[in-house]
Amino acid sequence: MSSSGVAPQAPRRTVGEALAASPLERREAARLLRHVLEVDAARLIAHPERVLTEAEARAFAAAAQRRQAGEPVAYILGRREFYGLLLEVSPAVLIPRPETELLVDTALGLVPADRPSRVLELGAGSGAVAIALARHRPQAQVVAVERSLAALEVARRNVRRLQPDNVRLVQGDWYDAVAGEVFDLIVSNPPYVATEDPHLRQGDVRFEPAEALLGGADGLEALRSVIAGAPDHLVAGGHLLMEHGWDQAPAVAGLLAAAGFQARQCHHDLAGCPRVSGGHVEANA
Ligand code: GLN
Protein backbone atom coordinates (compact mmCIF):
# COMPACT_ATOMS: atom_id res chain seq x y z
CA MET A 1 0.00 0.00 0.00
CA SER A 2 1.28 3.41 -0.84
CA SER A 3 1.61 5.90 1.96
CA SER A 4 3.48 8.43 -0.16
CA GLY A 5 1.82 11.39 -1.85
CA VAL A 6 1.19 9.64 -5.14
CA ALA A 7 -1.45 6.95 -4.82
CA PRO A 8 -3.13 6.64 -8.21
CA GLN A 9 -4.55 3.23 -7.51
CA ALA A 10 -7.20 2.84 -4.83
CA PRO A 11 -6.54 -0.19 -2.63
CA ARG A 12 -8.67 -3.22 -3.46
CA ARG A 13 -11.66 -3.31 -1.18
CA THR A 14 -13.84 -6.11 0.01
CA VAL A 15 -17.63 -5.94 -0.15
CA GLY A 16 -17.75 -5.23 3.59
CA GLU A 17 -15.19 -2.44 3.32
CA ALA A 18 -16.84 -0.88 0.29
CA LEU A 19 -20.18 -0.75 2.10
CA ALA A 20 -18.65 0.61 5.28
CA ALA A 21 -16.78 3.32 3.37
CA SER A 22 -19.74 4.38 1.23
CA PRO A 23 -21.23 7.77 2.06
CA LEU A 24 -24.65 6.42 1.08
CA GLU A 25 -27.24 5.07 3.42
CA ARG A 26 -26.36 1.41 4.04
CA ARG A 27 -29.43 -0.06 2.36
CA GLU A 28 -28.99 2.02 -0.79
CA ALA A 29 -25.27 1.29 -0.93
CA ALA A 30 -26.03 -2.43 -0.66
CA ARG A 31 -28.70 -2.18 -3.38
CA LEU A 32 -26.27 -0.48 -5.78
CA LEU A 33 -23.46 -2.89 -4.98
CA ARG A 34 -25.76 -5.86 -5.59
CA HIS A 35 -26.57 -4.35 -8.97
CA VAL A 36 -22.90 -3.90 -9.86
CA LEU A 37 -21.96 -7.42 -8.72
CA GLU A 38 -25.17 -8.95 -10.07
CA VAL A 39 -25.85 -10.84 -6.86
CA ASP A 40 -28.91 -11.14 -4.65
CA ALA A 41 -29.13 -9.75 -1.11
CA ALA A 42 -28.38 -13.11 0.55
CA ARG A 43 -25.20 -13.57 -1.45
CA LEU A 44 -23.97 -10.05 -0.74
CA ILE A 45 -24.45 -10.51 3.02
CA ALA A 46 -22.97 -14.01 3.02
CA HIS A 47 -19.70 -12.92 1.39
CA PRO A 48 -18.48 -9.65 2.90
CA GLU A 49 -14.90 -10.79 2.29
CA ARG A 50 -15.28 -10.91 -1.47
CA VAL A 51 -12.76 -8.55 -3.05
CA LEU A 52 -14.07 -6.18 -5.72
CA THR A 53 -12.29 -6.12 -9.05
CA GLU A 54 -11.16 -2.74 -10.24
CA ALA A 55 -13.97 -2.57 -12.76
CA GLU A 56 -16.52 -3.42 -10.06
CA ALA A 57 -15.09 -0.82 -7.70
CA ARG A 58 -15.23 1.79 -10.45
CA ALA A 59 -18.80 0.90 -11.38
CA PHE A 60 -19.87 1.04 -7.75
CA ALA A 61 -18.18 4.42 -7.25
CA ALA A 62 -19.91 5.77 -10.37
CA ALA A 63 -23.33 4.52 -9.25
CA ALA A 64 -22.82 5.91 -5.75
CA GLN A 65 -21.83 9.26 -7.21
CA ARG A 66 -24.99 9.43 -9.31
CA ARG A 67 -27.05 8.61 -6.24
CA GLN A 68 -25.24 11.28 -4.22
CA ALA A 69 -26.16 13.77 -6.92
CA GLY A 70 -29.79 12.89 -6.24
CA GLU A 71 -30.56 10.56 -9.14
CA PRO A 72 -33.31 8.06 -8.26
CA VAL A 73 -32.11 4.55 -7.47
CA ALA A 74 -34.60 3.18 -10.03
CA TYR A 75 -32.91 5.12 -12.86
CA ILE A 76 -29.45 4.00 -11.78
CA LEU A 77 -30.57 0.38 -11.69
CA GLY A 78 -32.72 0.85 -14.80
CA ARG A 79 -35.54 -1.10 -13.20
CA ARG A 80 -38.28 -0.95 -10.63
CA GLU A 81 -40.68 -3.48 -9.20
CA PHE A 82 -44.37 -2.74 -9.59
CA TYR A 83 -47.27 -5.02 -8.78
CA GLY A 84 -44.90 -7.99 -8.55
CA LEU A 85 -43.39 -7.27 -11.98
CA LEU A 86 -39.86 -6.15 -12.70
CA LEU A 87 -40.09 -3.24 -15.11
CA GLU A 88 -37.42 -1.46 -17.08
CA VAL A 89 -37.42 2.26 -16.36
CA SER A 90 -35.40 5.16 -17.73
CA PRO A 91 -35.52 8.94 -17.35
CA ALA A 92 -38.03 8.88 -20.24
CA VAL A 93 -40.71 7.49 -17.91
CA LEU A 94 -42.18 8.16 -14.50
CA ILE A 95 -40.95 5.69 -11.90
CA PRO A 96 -43.96 3.52 -11.01
CA ARG A 97 -45.16 4.35 -7.49
CA PRO A 98 -46.60 2.11 -4.79
CA GLU A 99 -49.74 4.27 -4.71
CA THR A 100 -50.37 3.49 -8.36
CA GLU A 101 -50.84 -0.14 -7.33
CA LEU A 102 -54.14 1.12 -5.90
CA LEU A 103 -55.17 2.13 -9.42
CA VAL A 104 -54.43 -1.41 -10.62
CA ASP A 105 -56.23 -3.01 -7.64
CA THR A 106 -59.32 -0.89 -8.17
CA ALA A 107 -59.29 -1.42 -11.93
CA LEU A 108 -59.01 -5.21 -11.51
CA GLY A 109 -62.23 -5.07 -9.50
CA LEU A 110 -63.94 -3.66 -12.61
CA VAL A 111 -62.53 -6.01 -15.26
CA PRO A 112 -64.25 -9.40 -15.47
CA ALA A 113 -61.88 -12.36 -15.19
CA ASP A 114 -64.10 -14.79 -17.06
CA ARG A 115 -65.01 -12.94 -20.24
CA PRO A 116 -63.49 -10.54 -22.75
CA SER A 117 -63.53 -6.80 -22.19
CA ARG A 118 -61.80 -3.73 -23.56
CA VAL A 119 -59.55 -1.55 -21.43
CA LEU A 120 -57.89 1.74 -22.41
CA GLU A 121 -54.96 3.23 -20.54
CA LEU A 122 -54.07 6.87 -21.23
CA GLY A 123 -50.48 7.93 -20.55
CA ALA A 124 -48.90 4.50 -20.25
CA GLY A 125 -45.31 5.59 -19.46
CA SER A 126 -43.29 2.41 -18.75
CA GLY A 127 -46.42 0.35 -19.39
CA ALA A 128 -46.61 -0.65 -15.70
CA VAL A 129 -50.39 -0.30 -15.27
CA ALA A 130 -51.35 -1.76 -18.65
CA ILE A 131 -49.05 -4.75 -18.26
CA ALA A 132 -50.20 -5.48 -14.69
CA LEU A 133 -53.85 -5.33 -15.78
CA ALA A 134 -53.24 -7.44 -18.88
CA ARG A 135 -51.38 -10.15 -16.99
CA HIS A 136 -54.11 -10.43 -14.37
CA ARG A 137 -56.93 -10.36 -16.90
CA PRO A 138 -55.79 -12.43 -19.89
CA GLN A 139 -59.26 -12.18 -21.43
CA ALA A 140 -59.15 -8.39 -21.55
CA GLN A 141 -57.76 -6.48 -24.52
CA VAL A 142 -55.72 -3.56 -23.23
CA VAL A 143 -54.90 -0.57 -25.41
CA ALA A 144 -52.17 1.61 -23.90
CA VAL A 145 -51.71 5.11 -25.30
CA GLU A 146 -48.55 7.13 -24.77
CA ARG A 147 -47.56 10.40 -26.42
CA SER A 148 -43.80 10.27 -25.81
CA LEU A 149 -41.90 8.12 -28.30
CA ALA A 150 -39.04 7.66 -25.84
CA ALA A 151 -41.46 6.36 -23.19
CA LEU A 152 -43.15 4.14 -25.75
CA GLU A 153 -39.83 2.45 -26.49
CA VAL A 154 -39.44 1.59 -22.79
CA ALA A 155 -43.04 0.31 -22.66
CA ARG A 156 -42.43 -1.79 -25.77
CA ARG A 157 -39.43 -3.47 -24.19
CA ASN A 158 -41.43 -4.14 -21.02
CA VAL A 159 -44.25 -5.69 -23.02
CA ARG A 160 -41.77 -7.80 -24.96
CA ARG A 161 -40.08 -9.02 -21.79
CA LEU A 162 -43.12 -9.57 -19.61
CA GLN A 163 -45.06 -10.96 -22.55
CA PRO A 164 -48.67 -10.12 -22.02
CA ASP A 165 -50.11 -10.91 -25.46
CA ASN A 166 -53.15 -8.71 -24.85
CA VAL A 167 -51.56 -5.24 -24.73
CA ARG A 168 -51.54 -2.98 -27.77
CA LEU A 169 -49.28 0.06 -27.42
CA VAL A 170 -50.12 3.09 -29.52
CA GLN A 171 -48.58 6.49 -29.86
CA GLY A 172 -50.90 9.43 -29.51
CA ASP A 173 -52.18 12.39 -27.57
CA TRP A 174 -54.92 11.23 -25.16
CA TYR A 175 -57.87 10.01 -27.24
CA ASP A 176 -56.49 10.99 -30.69
CA ALA A 177 -55.11 7.52 -31.23
CA VAL A 178 -58.38 5.74 -30.46
CA ALA A 179 -60.86 7.81 -32.46
CA GLY A 180 -64.11 5.90 -32.87
CA GLU A 181 -63.15 3.14 -30.40
CA VAL A 182 -65.09 2.39 -27.22
CA PHE A 183 -64.01 0.61 -24.06
CA ASP A 184 -65.49 -0.96 -20.95
CA LEU A 185 -62.92 0.72 -18.73
CA ILE A 186 -60.59 3.70 -19.09
CA VAL A 187 -57.73 4.07 -16.60
CA SER A 188 -55.15 6.80 -16.31
CA ASN A 189 -52.38 8.04 -14.07
CA PRO A 190 -51.97 11.36 -15.88
CA PRO A 191 -49.58 14.16 -14.93
CA TYR A 192 -51.31 15.95 -12.06
CA VAL A 193 -48.71 18.01 -10.22
CA ALA A 194 -49.22 21.79 -10.30
CA THR A 195 -46.44 23.59 -12.18
CA GLU A 196 -45.36 25.57 -9.12
CA ASP A 197 -45.62 22.71 -6.60
CA PRO A 198 -42.54 23.06 -4.35
CA HIS A 199 -42.13 19.30 -4.06
CA LEU A 200 -40.94 19.29 -7.69
CA ARG A 201 -37.67 20.69 -6.39
CA GLN A 202 -37.03 17.78 -4.01
CA GLY A 203 -36.05 14.15 -4.37
CA ASP A 204 -36.71 11.80 -7.26
CA VAL A 205 -39.21 13.98 -9.15
CA ARG A 206 -36.40 16.40 -10.10
CA PHE A 207 -35.13 13.70 -12.47
CA GLU A 208 -38.46 12.51 -13.85
CA PRO A 209 -39.95 13.72 -17.15
CA ALA A 210 -41.94 16.93 -16.71
CA GLU A 211 -44.36 15.62 -19.32
CA ALA A 212 -45.33 12.79 -16.95
CA LEU A 213 -45.70 15.03 -13.90
CA LEU A 214 -46.95 18.49 -14.76
CA GLY A 215 -50.67 19.11 -15.00
CA GLY A 216 -50.65 22.86 -15.57
CA ALA A 217 -51.16 25.71 -13.11
CA ASP A 218 -53.70 23.81 -10.98
CA GLY A 219 -52.42 20.31 -11.81
CA LEU A 220 -55.83 19.40 -13.28
CA GLU A 221 -55.24 20.05 -16.98
CA ALA A 222 -54.63 16.44 -17.99
CA LEU A 223 -57.34 15.12 -15.67
CA ARG A 224 -59.78 17.53 -17.39
CA SER A 225 -58.84 16.17 -20.83
CA VAL A 226 -59.13 12.56 -19.70
CA ILE A 227 -62.55 13.14 -18.10
CA ALA A 228 -63.93 15.30 -20.90
CA GLY A 229 -63.13 12.74 -23.59
CA ALA A 230 -64.16 9.65 -21.64
CA PRO A 231 -67.95 9.54 -22.29
CA ASP A 232 -67.38 9.30 -26.06
CA HIS A 233 -65.06 6.32 -25.59
CA LEU A 234 -67.02 4.29 -23.04
CA VAL A 235 -69.74 1.74 -23.63
CA ALA A 236 -73.00 2.25 -21.72
CA GLY A 237 -72.19 1.42 -18.10
CA GLY A 238 -68.44 1.75 -18.75
CA HIS A 239 -66.09 3.02 -16.04
CA LEU A 240 -63.41 5.68 -15.81
CA LEU A 241 -60.74 5.46 -13.10
CA MET A 242 -57.93 7.95 -12.48
CA GLU A 243 -55.09 8.54 -10.07
CA HIS A 244 -54.79 12.12 -8.81
CA GLY A 245 -53.08 14.28 -6.20
CA TRP A 246 -53.91 14.01 -2.49
CA ASP A 247 -55.88 17.28 -2.55
CA GLN A 248 -57.58 16.91 -5.93
CA ALA A 249 -60.42 14.51 -5.05
CA PRO A 250 -63.11 17.23 -4.68
CA ALA A 251 -62.12 18.88 -7.98
CA VAL A 252 -62.06 15.53 -9.77
CA ALA A 253 -65.48 14.63 -8.32
CA GLY A 254 -66.81 17.93 -9.67
CA LEU A 255 -65.36 17.30 -13.13
CA LEU A 256 -66.78 13.76 -13.17
CA ALA A 257 -70.22 15.04 -12.18
CA ALA A 258 -70.11 17.75 -14.83
CA ALA A 259 -69.26 15.14 -17.48
CA GLY A 260 -72.27 13.05 -16.45
CA PHE A 261 -70.56 10.29 -14.46
CA GLN A 262 -72.66 8.39 -11.93
CA ALA A 263 -71.85 6.51 -8.73
CA ARG A 264 -68.64 8.40 -8.28
CA GLN A 265 -66.15 6.81 -5.94
CA CYS A 266 -62.85 7.69 -4.35
CA HIS A 267 -60.28 5.26 -2.94
CA HIS A 268 -57.59 6.03 -0.38
CA ASP A 269 -53.97 4.94 -0.71
CA LEU A 270 -51.93 3.27 2.02
CA ALA A 271 -50.92 6.67 3.36
CA GLY A 272 -54.63 7.47 3.82
CA CYS A 273 -54.80 10.01 0.97
CA PRO A 274 -57.70 10.09 -1.48
CA ARG A 275 -55.80 8.92 -4.57
CA VAL A 276 -58.00 7.16 -7.11
CA SER A 277 -61.38 8.42 -8.27
CA GLY A 278 -63.85 7.27 -10.85
CA GLY A 279 -67.38 6.70 -11.88
CA HIS A 280 -69.41 5.18 -14.65
CA VAL A 281 -71.53 6.47 -17.45
CA GLU A 282 -75.21 5.62 -17.50
CA ALA A 283 -75.88 1.93 -18.09
CA ASN A 284 -78.76 2.32 -20.53
CA ALA A 285 -80.79 5.29 -21.54
N1 GLN B 1 -47.44 10.85 -7.49
C1 GLN B 1 -46.49 11.55 -8.26
C2 GLN B 1 -45.78 12.55 -7.37
O1 GLN B 1 -46.38 13.46 -6.87
C3 GLN B 1 -47.11 12.26 -9.43
C4 GLN B 1 -47.51 11.32 -10.46
C5 GLN B 1 -48.30 11.96 -11.55
O2 GLN B 1 -48.27 13.16 -11.81
N2 GLN B 1 -49.04 11.16 -12.20
O3 GLN B 1 -44.63 12.42 -7.15
Coordinates of C-alpha atoms and ligand atoms in Angstrom, one line a residue:
M1 CA 0.0 0.0 0.0
S2 CA 1.3 3.4 -0.8
S3 CA 1.6 5.9 2.0
S4 CA 3.5 8.4 -0.2
G5 CA 1.8 11.4 -1.8
V6 CA 1.2 9.6 -5.1
A7 CA -1.5 7.0 -4.8
P8 CA -3.1 6.6 -8.2
Q9 CA -4.6 3.2 -7.5
A10 CA -7.2 2.8 -4.8
P11 CA -6.5 -0.2 -2.6
R12 CA -8.7 -3.2 -3.5
R13 CA -11.7 -3.3 -1.2
T14 CA -13.8 -6.1 0.0
V15 CA -17.6 -5.9 -0.1
G16 CA -17.8 -5.2 3.6
E17 CA -15.2 -2.4 3.3
A18 CA -16.8 -0.9 0.3
L19 CA -20.2 -0.8 2.1
A20 CA -18.6 0.6 5.3
A21 CA -16.8 3.3 3.4
S22 CA -19.7 4.4 1.2
P23 CA -21.2 7.8 2.1
L24 CA -24.7 6.4 1.1
E25 CA -27.2 5.1 3.4
R26 CA -26.4 1.4 4.0
R27 CA -29.4 -0.1 2.4
E28 CA -29.0 2.0 -0.8
A29 CA -25.3 1.3 -0.9
A30 CA -26.0 -2.4 -0.7
R31 CA -28.7 -2.2 -3.4
L32 CA -26.3 -0.5 -5.8
L33 CA -23.5 -2.9 -5.0
R34 CA -25.8 -5.9 -5.6
H35 CA -26.6 -4.3 -9.0
V36 CA -22.9 -3.9 -9.9
L37 CA -22.0 -7.4 -8.7
E38 CA -25.2 -9.0 -10.1
V39 CA -25.9 -10.8 -6.9
D40 CA -28.9 -11.1 -4.6
A41 CA -29.1 -9.8 -1.1
A42 CA -28.4 -13.1 0.5
R43 CA -25.2 -13.6 -1.4
L44 CA -24.0 -10.1 -0.7
I45 CA -24.5 -10.5 3.0
A46 CA -23.0 -14.0 3.0
H47 CA -19.7 -12.9 1.4
P48 CA -18.5 -9.7 2.9
E49 CA -14.9 -10.8 2.3
R50 CA -15.3 -10.9 -1.5
V51 CA -12.8 -8.5 -3.0
L52 CA -14.1 -6.2 -5.7
T53 CA -12.3 -6.1 -9.0
E54 CA -11.2 -2.7 -10.2
A55 CA -14.0 -2.6 -12.8
E56 CA -16.5 -3.4 -10.1
A57 CA -15.1 -0.8 -7.7
R58 CA -15.2 1.8 -10.5
A59 CA -18.8 0.9 -11.4
F60 CA -19.9 1.0 -7.7
A61 CA -18.2 4.4 -7.2
A62 CA -19.9 5.8 -10.4
A63 CA -23.3 4.5 -9.3
A64 CA -22.8 5.9 -5.7
Q65 CA -21.8 9.3 -7.2
R66 CA -25.0 9.4 -9.3
R67 CA -27.1 8.6 -6.2
Q68 CA -25.2 11.3 -4.2
A69 CA -26.2 13.8 -6.9
G70 CA -29.8 12.9 -6.2
E71 CA -30.6 10.6 -9.1
P72 CA -33.3 8.1 -8.3
V73 CA -32.1 4.5 -7.5
A74 CA -34.6 3.2 -10.0
Y75 CA -32.9 5.1 -12.9
I76 CA -29.5 4.0 -11.8
L77 CA -30.6 0.4 -11.7
G78 CA -32.7 0.8 -14.8
R79 CA -35.5 -1.1 -13.2
R80 CA -38.3 -0.9 -10.6
E81 CA -40.7 -3.5 -9.2
F82 CA -44.4 -2.7 -9.6
Y83 CA -47.3 -5.0 -8.8
G84 CA -44.9 -8.0 -8.5
L85 CA -43.4 -7.3 -12.0
L86 CA -39.9 -6.1 -12.7
L87 CA -40.1 -3.2 -15.1
E88 CA -37.4 -1.5 -17.1
V89 CA -37.4 2.3 -16.4
S90 CA -35.4 5.2 -17.7
P91 CA -35.5 8.9 -17.3
A92 CA -38.0 8.9 -20.2
V93 CA -40.7 7.5 -17.9
L94 CA -42.2 8.2 -14.5
I95 CA -41.0 5.7 -11.9
P96 CA -44.0 3.5 -11.0
R97 CA -45.2 4.4 -7.5
P98 CA -46.6 2.1 -4.8
E99 CA -49.7 4.3 -4.7
T100 CA -50.4 3.5 -8.4
E101 CA -50.8 -0.1 -7.3
L102 CA -54.1 1.1 -5.9
L103 CA -55.2 2.1 -9.4
V104 CA -54.4 -1.4 -10.6
D105 CA -56.2 -3.0 -7.6
T106 CA -59.3 -0.9 -8.2
A107 CA -59.3 -1.4 -11.9
L108 CA -59.0 -5.2 -11.5
G109 CA -62.2 -5.1 -9.5
L110 CA -63.9 -3.7 -12.6
V111 CA -62.5 -6.0 -15.3
P112 CA -64.2 -9.4 -15.5
A113 CA -61.9 -12.4 -15.2
D114 CA -64.1 -14.8 -17.1
R115 CA -65.0 -12.9 -20.2
P116 CA -63.5 -10.5 -22.7
S117 CA -63.5 -6.8 -22.2
R118 CA -61.8 -3.7 -23.6
V119 CA -59.6 -1.5 -21.4
L120 CA -57.9 1.7 -22.4
E121 CA -55.0 3.2 -20.5
L122 CA -54.1 6.9 -21.2
G123 CA -50.5 7.9 -20.6
A124 CA -48.9 4.5 -20.2
G125 CA -45.3 5.6 -19.5
S126 CA -43.3 2.4 -18.7
G127 CA -46.4 0.3 -19.4
A128 CA -46.6 -0.7 -15.7
V129 CA -50.4 -0.3 -15.3
A130 CA -51.3 -1.8 -18.7
I131 CA -49.0 -4.7 -18.3
A132 CA -50.2 -5.5 -14.7
L133 CA -53.9 -5.3 -15.8
A134 CA -53.2 -7.4 -18.9
R135 CA -51.4 -10.1 -17.0
H136 CA -54.1 -10.4 -14.4
R137 CA -56.9 -10.4 -16.9
P138 CA -55.8 -12.4 -19.9
Q139 CA -59.3 -12.2 -21.4
A140 CA -59.1 -8.4 -21.5
Q141 CA -57.8 -6.5 -24.5
V142 CA -55.7 -3.6 -23.2
V143 CA -54.9 -0.6 -25.4
A144 CA -52.2 1.6 -23.9
V145 CA -51.7 5.1 -25.3
E146 CA -48.5 7.1 -24.8
R147 CA -47.6 10.4 -26.4
S148 CA -43.8 10.3 -25.8
L149 CA -41.9 8.1 -28.3
A150 CA -39.0 7.7 -25.8
A151 CA -41.5 6.4 -23.2
L152 CA -43.2 4.1 -25.8
E153 CA -39.8 2.5 -26.5
V154 CA -39.4 1.6 -22.8
A155 CA -43.0 0.3 -22.7
R156 CA -42.4 -1.8 -25.8
R157 CA -39.4 -3.5 -24.2
N158 CA -41.4 -4.1 -21.0
V159 CA -44.2 -5.7 -23.0
R160 CA -41.8 -7.8 -25.0
R161 CA -40.1 -9.0 -21.8
L162 CA -43.1 -9.6 -19.6
Q163 CA -45.1 -11.0 -22.6
P164 CA -48.7 -10.1 -22.0
D165 CA -50.1 -10.9 -25.5
N166 CA -53.1 -8.7 -24.8
V167 CA -51.6 -5.2 -24.7
R168 CA -51.5 -3.0 -27.8
L169 CA -49.3 0.1 -27.4
V170 CA -50.1 3.1 -29.5
Q171 CA -48.6 6.5 -29.9
G172 CA -50.9 9.4 -29.5
D173 CA -52.2 12.4 -27.6
W174 CA -54.9 11.2 -25.2
Y175 CA -57.9 10.0 -27.2
D176 CA -56.5 11.0 -30.7
A177 CA -55.1 7.5 -31.2
V178 CA -58.4 5.7 -30.5
A179 CA -60.9 7.8 -32.5
G180 CA -64.1 5.9 -32.9
E181 CA -63.1 3.1 -30.4
V182 CA -65.1 2.4 -27.2
F183 CA -64.0 0.6 -24.1
D184 CA -65.5 -1.0 -20.9
L185 CA -62.9 0.7 -18.7
I186 CA -60.6 3.7 -19.1
V187 CA -57.7 4.1 -16.6
S188 CA -55.2 6.8 -16.3
N189 CA -52.4 8.0 -14.1
P190 CA -52.0 11.4 -15.9
P191 CA -49.6 14.2 -14.9
Y192 CA -51.3 15.9 -12.1
V193 CA -48.7 18.0 -10.2
A194 CA -49.2 21.8 -10.3
T195 CA -46.4 23.6 -12.2
E196 CA -45.4 25.6 -9.1
D197 CA -45.6 22.7 -6.6
P198 CA -42.5 23.1 -4.4
H199 CA -42.1 19.3 -4.1
L200 CA -40.9 19.3 -7.7
R201 CA -37.7 20.7 -6.4
Q202 CA -37.0 17.8 -4.0
G203 CA -36.1 14.1 -4.4
D204 CA -36.7 11.8 -7.3
V205 CA -39.2 14.0 -9.1
R206 CA -36.4 16.4 -10.1
F207 CA -35.1 13.7 -12.5
E208 CA -38.5 12.5 -13.8
P209 CA -40.0 13.7 -17.1
A210 CA -41.9 16.9 -16.7
E211 CA -44.4 15.6 -19.3
A212 CA -45.3 12.8 -16.9
L213 CA -45.7 15.0 -13.9
L214 CA -47.0 18.5 -14.8
G215 CA -50.7 19.1 -15.0
G216 CA -50.6 22.9 -15.6
A217 CA -51.2 25.7 -13.1
D218 CA -53.7 23.8 -11.0
G219 CA -52.4 20.3 -11.8
L220 CA -55.8 19.4 -13.3
E221 CA -55.2 20.0 -17.0
A222 CA -54.6 16.4 -18.0
L223 CA -57.3 15.1 -15.7
R224 CA -59.8 17.5 -17.4
S225 CA -58.8 16.2 -20.8
V226 CA -59.1 12.6 -19.7
I227 CA -62.5 13.1 -18.1
A228 CA -63.9 15.3 -20.9
G229 CA -63.1 12.7 -23.6
A230 CA -64.2 9.6 -21.6
P231 CA -67.9 9.5 -22.3
D232 CA -67.4 9.3 -26.1
H233 CA -65.1 6.3 -25.6
L234 CA -67.0 4.3 -23.0
V235 CA -69.7 1.7 -23.6
A236 CA -73.0 2.2 -21.7
G237 CA -72.2 1.4 -18.1
G238 CA -68.4 1.7 -18.8
H239 CA -66.1 3.0 -16.0
L240 CA -63.4 5.7 -15.8
L241 CA -60.7 5.5 -13.1
M242 CA -57.9 7.9 -12.5
E243 CA -55.1 8.5 -10.1
H244 CA -54.8 12.1 -8.8
G245 CA -53.1 14.3 -6.2
W246 CA -53.9 14.0 -2.5
D247 CA -55.9 17.3 -2.5
Q248 CA -57.6 16.9 -5.9
A249 CA -60.4 14.5 -5.0
P250 CA -63.1 17.2 -4.7
A251 CA -62.1 18.9 -8.0
V252 CA -62.1 15.5 -9.8
A253 CA -65.5 14.6 -8.3
G254 CA -66.8 17.9 -9.7
L255 CA -65.4 17.3 -13.1
L256 CA -66.8 13.8 -13.2
A257 CA -70.2 15.0 -12.2
A258 CA -70.1 17.8 -14.8
A259 CA -69.3 15.1 -17.5
G260 CA -72.3 13.1 -16.5
F261 CA -70.6 10.3 -14.5
Q262 CA -72.7 8.4 -11.9
A263 CA -71.8 6.5 -8.7
R264 CA -68.6 8.4 -8.3
Q265 CA -66.2 6.8 -5.9
C266 CA -62.9 7.7 -4.4
H267 CA -60.3 5.3 -2.9
H268 CA -57.6 6.0 -0.4
D269 CA -54.0 4.9 -0.7
L270 CA -51.9 3.3 2.0
A271 CA -50.9 6.7 3.4
G272 CA -54.6 7.5 3.8
C273 CA -54.8 10.0 1.0
P274 CA -57.7 10.1 -1.5
R275 CA -55.8 8.9 -4.6
V276 CA -58.0 7.2 -7.1
S277 CA -61.4 8.4 -8.3
G278 CA -63.8 7.3 -10.9
G279 CA -67.4 6.7 -11.9
H280 CA -69.4 5.2 -14.7
V281 CA -71.5 6.5 -17.4
E282 CA -75.2 5.6 -17.5
A283 CA -75.9 1.9 -18.1
N284 CA -78.8 2.3 -20.5
A285 CA -80.8 5.3 -21.5
Ligands
GLN1 N1 -47.4 10.8 -7.5 C1 -46.5 11.6 -8.3 C2 -45.8 12.6 -7.4 O1 -46.4 13.5 -6.9 C3 -47.1 12.3 -9.4 C4 -47.5 11.3 -10.5 C5 -48.3 12.0 -11.6 O2 -48.3 13.2 -11.8 N2 -49.0 11.2 -12.2 O3 -44.6 12.4 -7.2

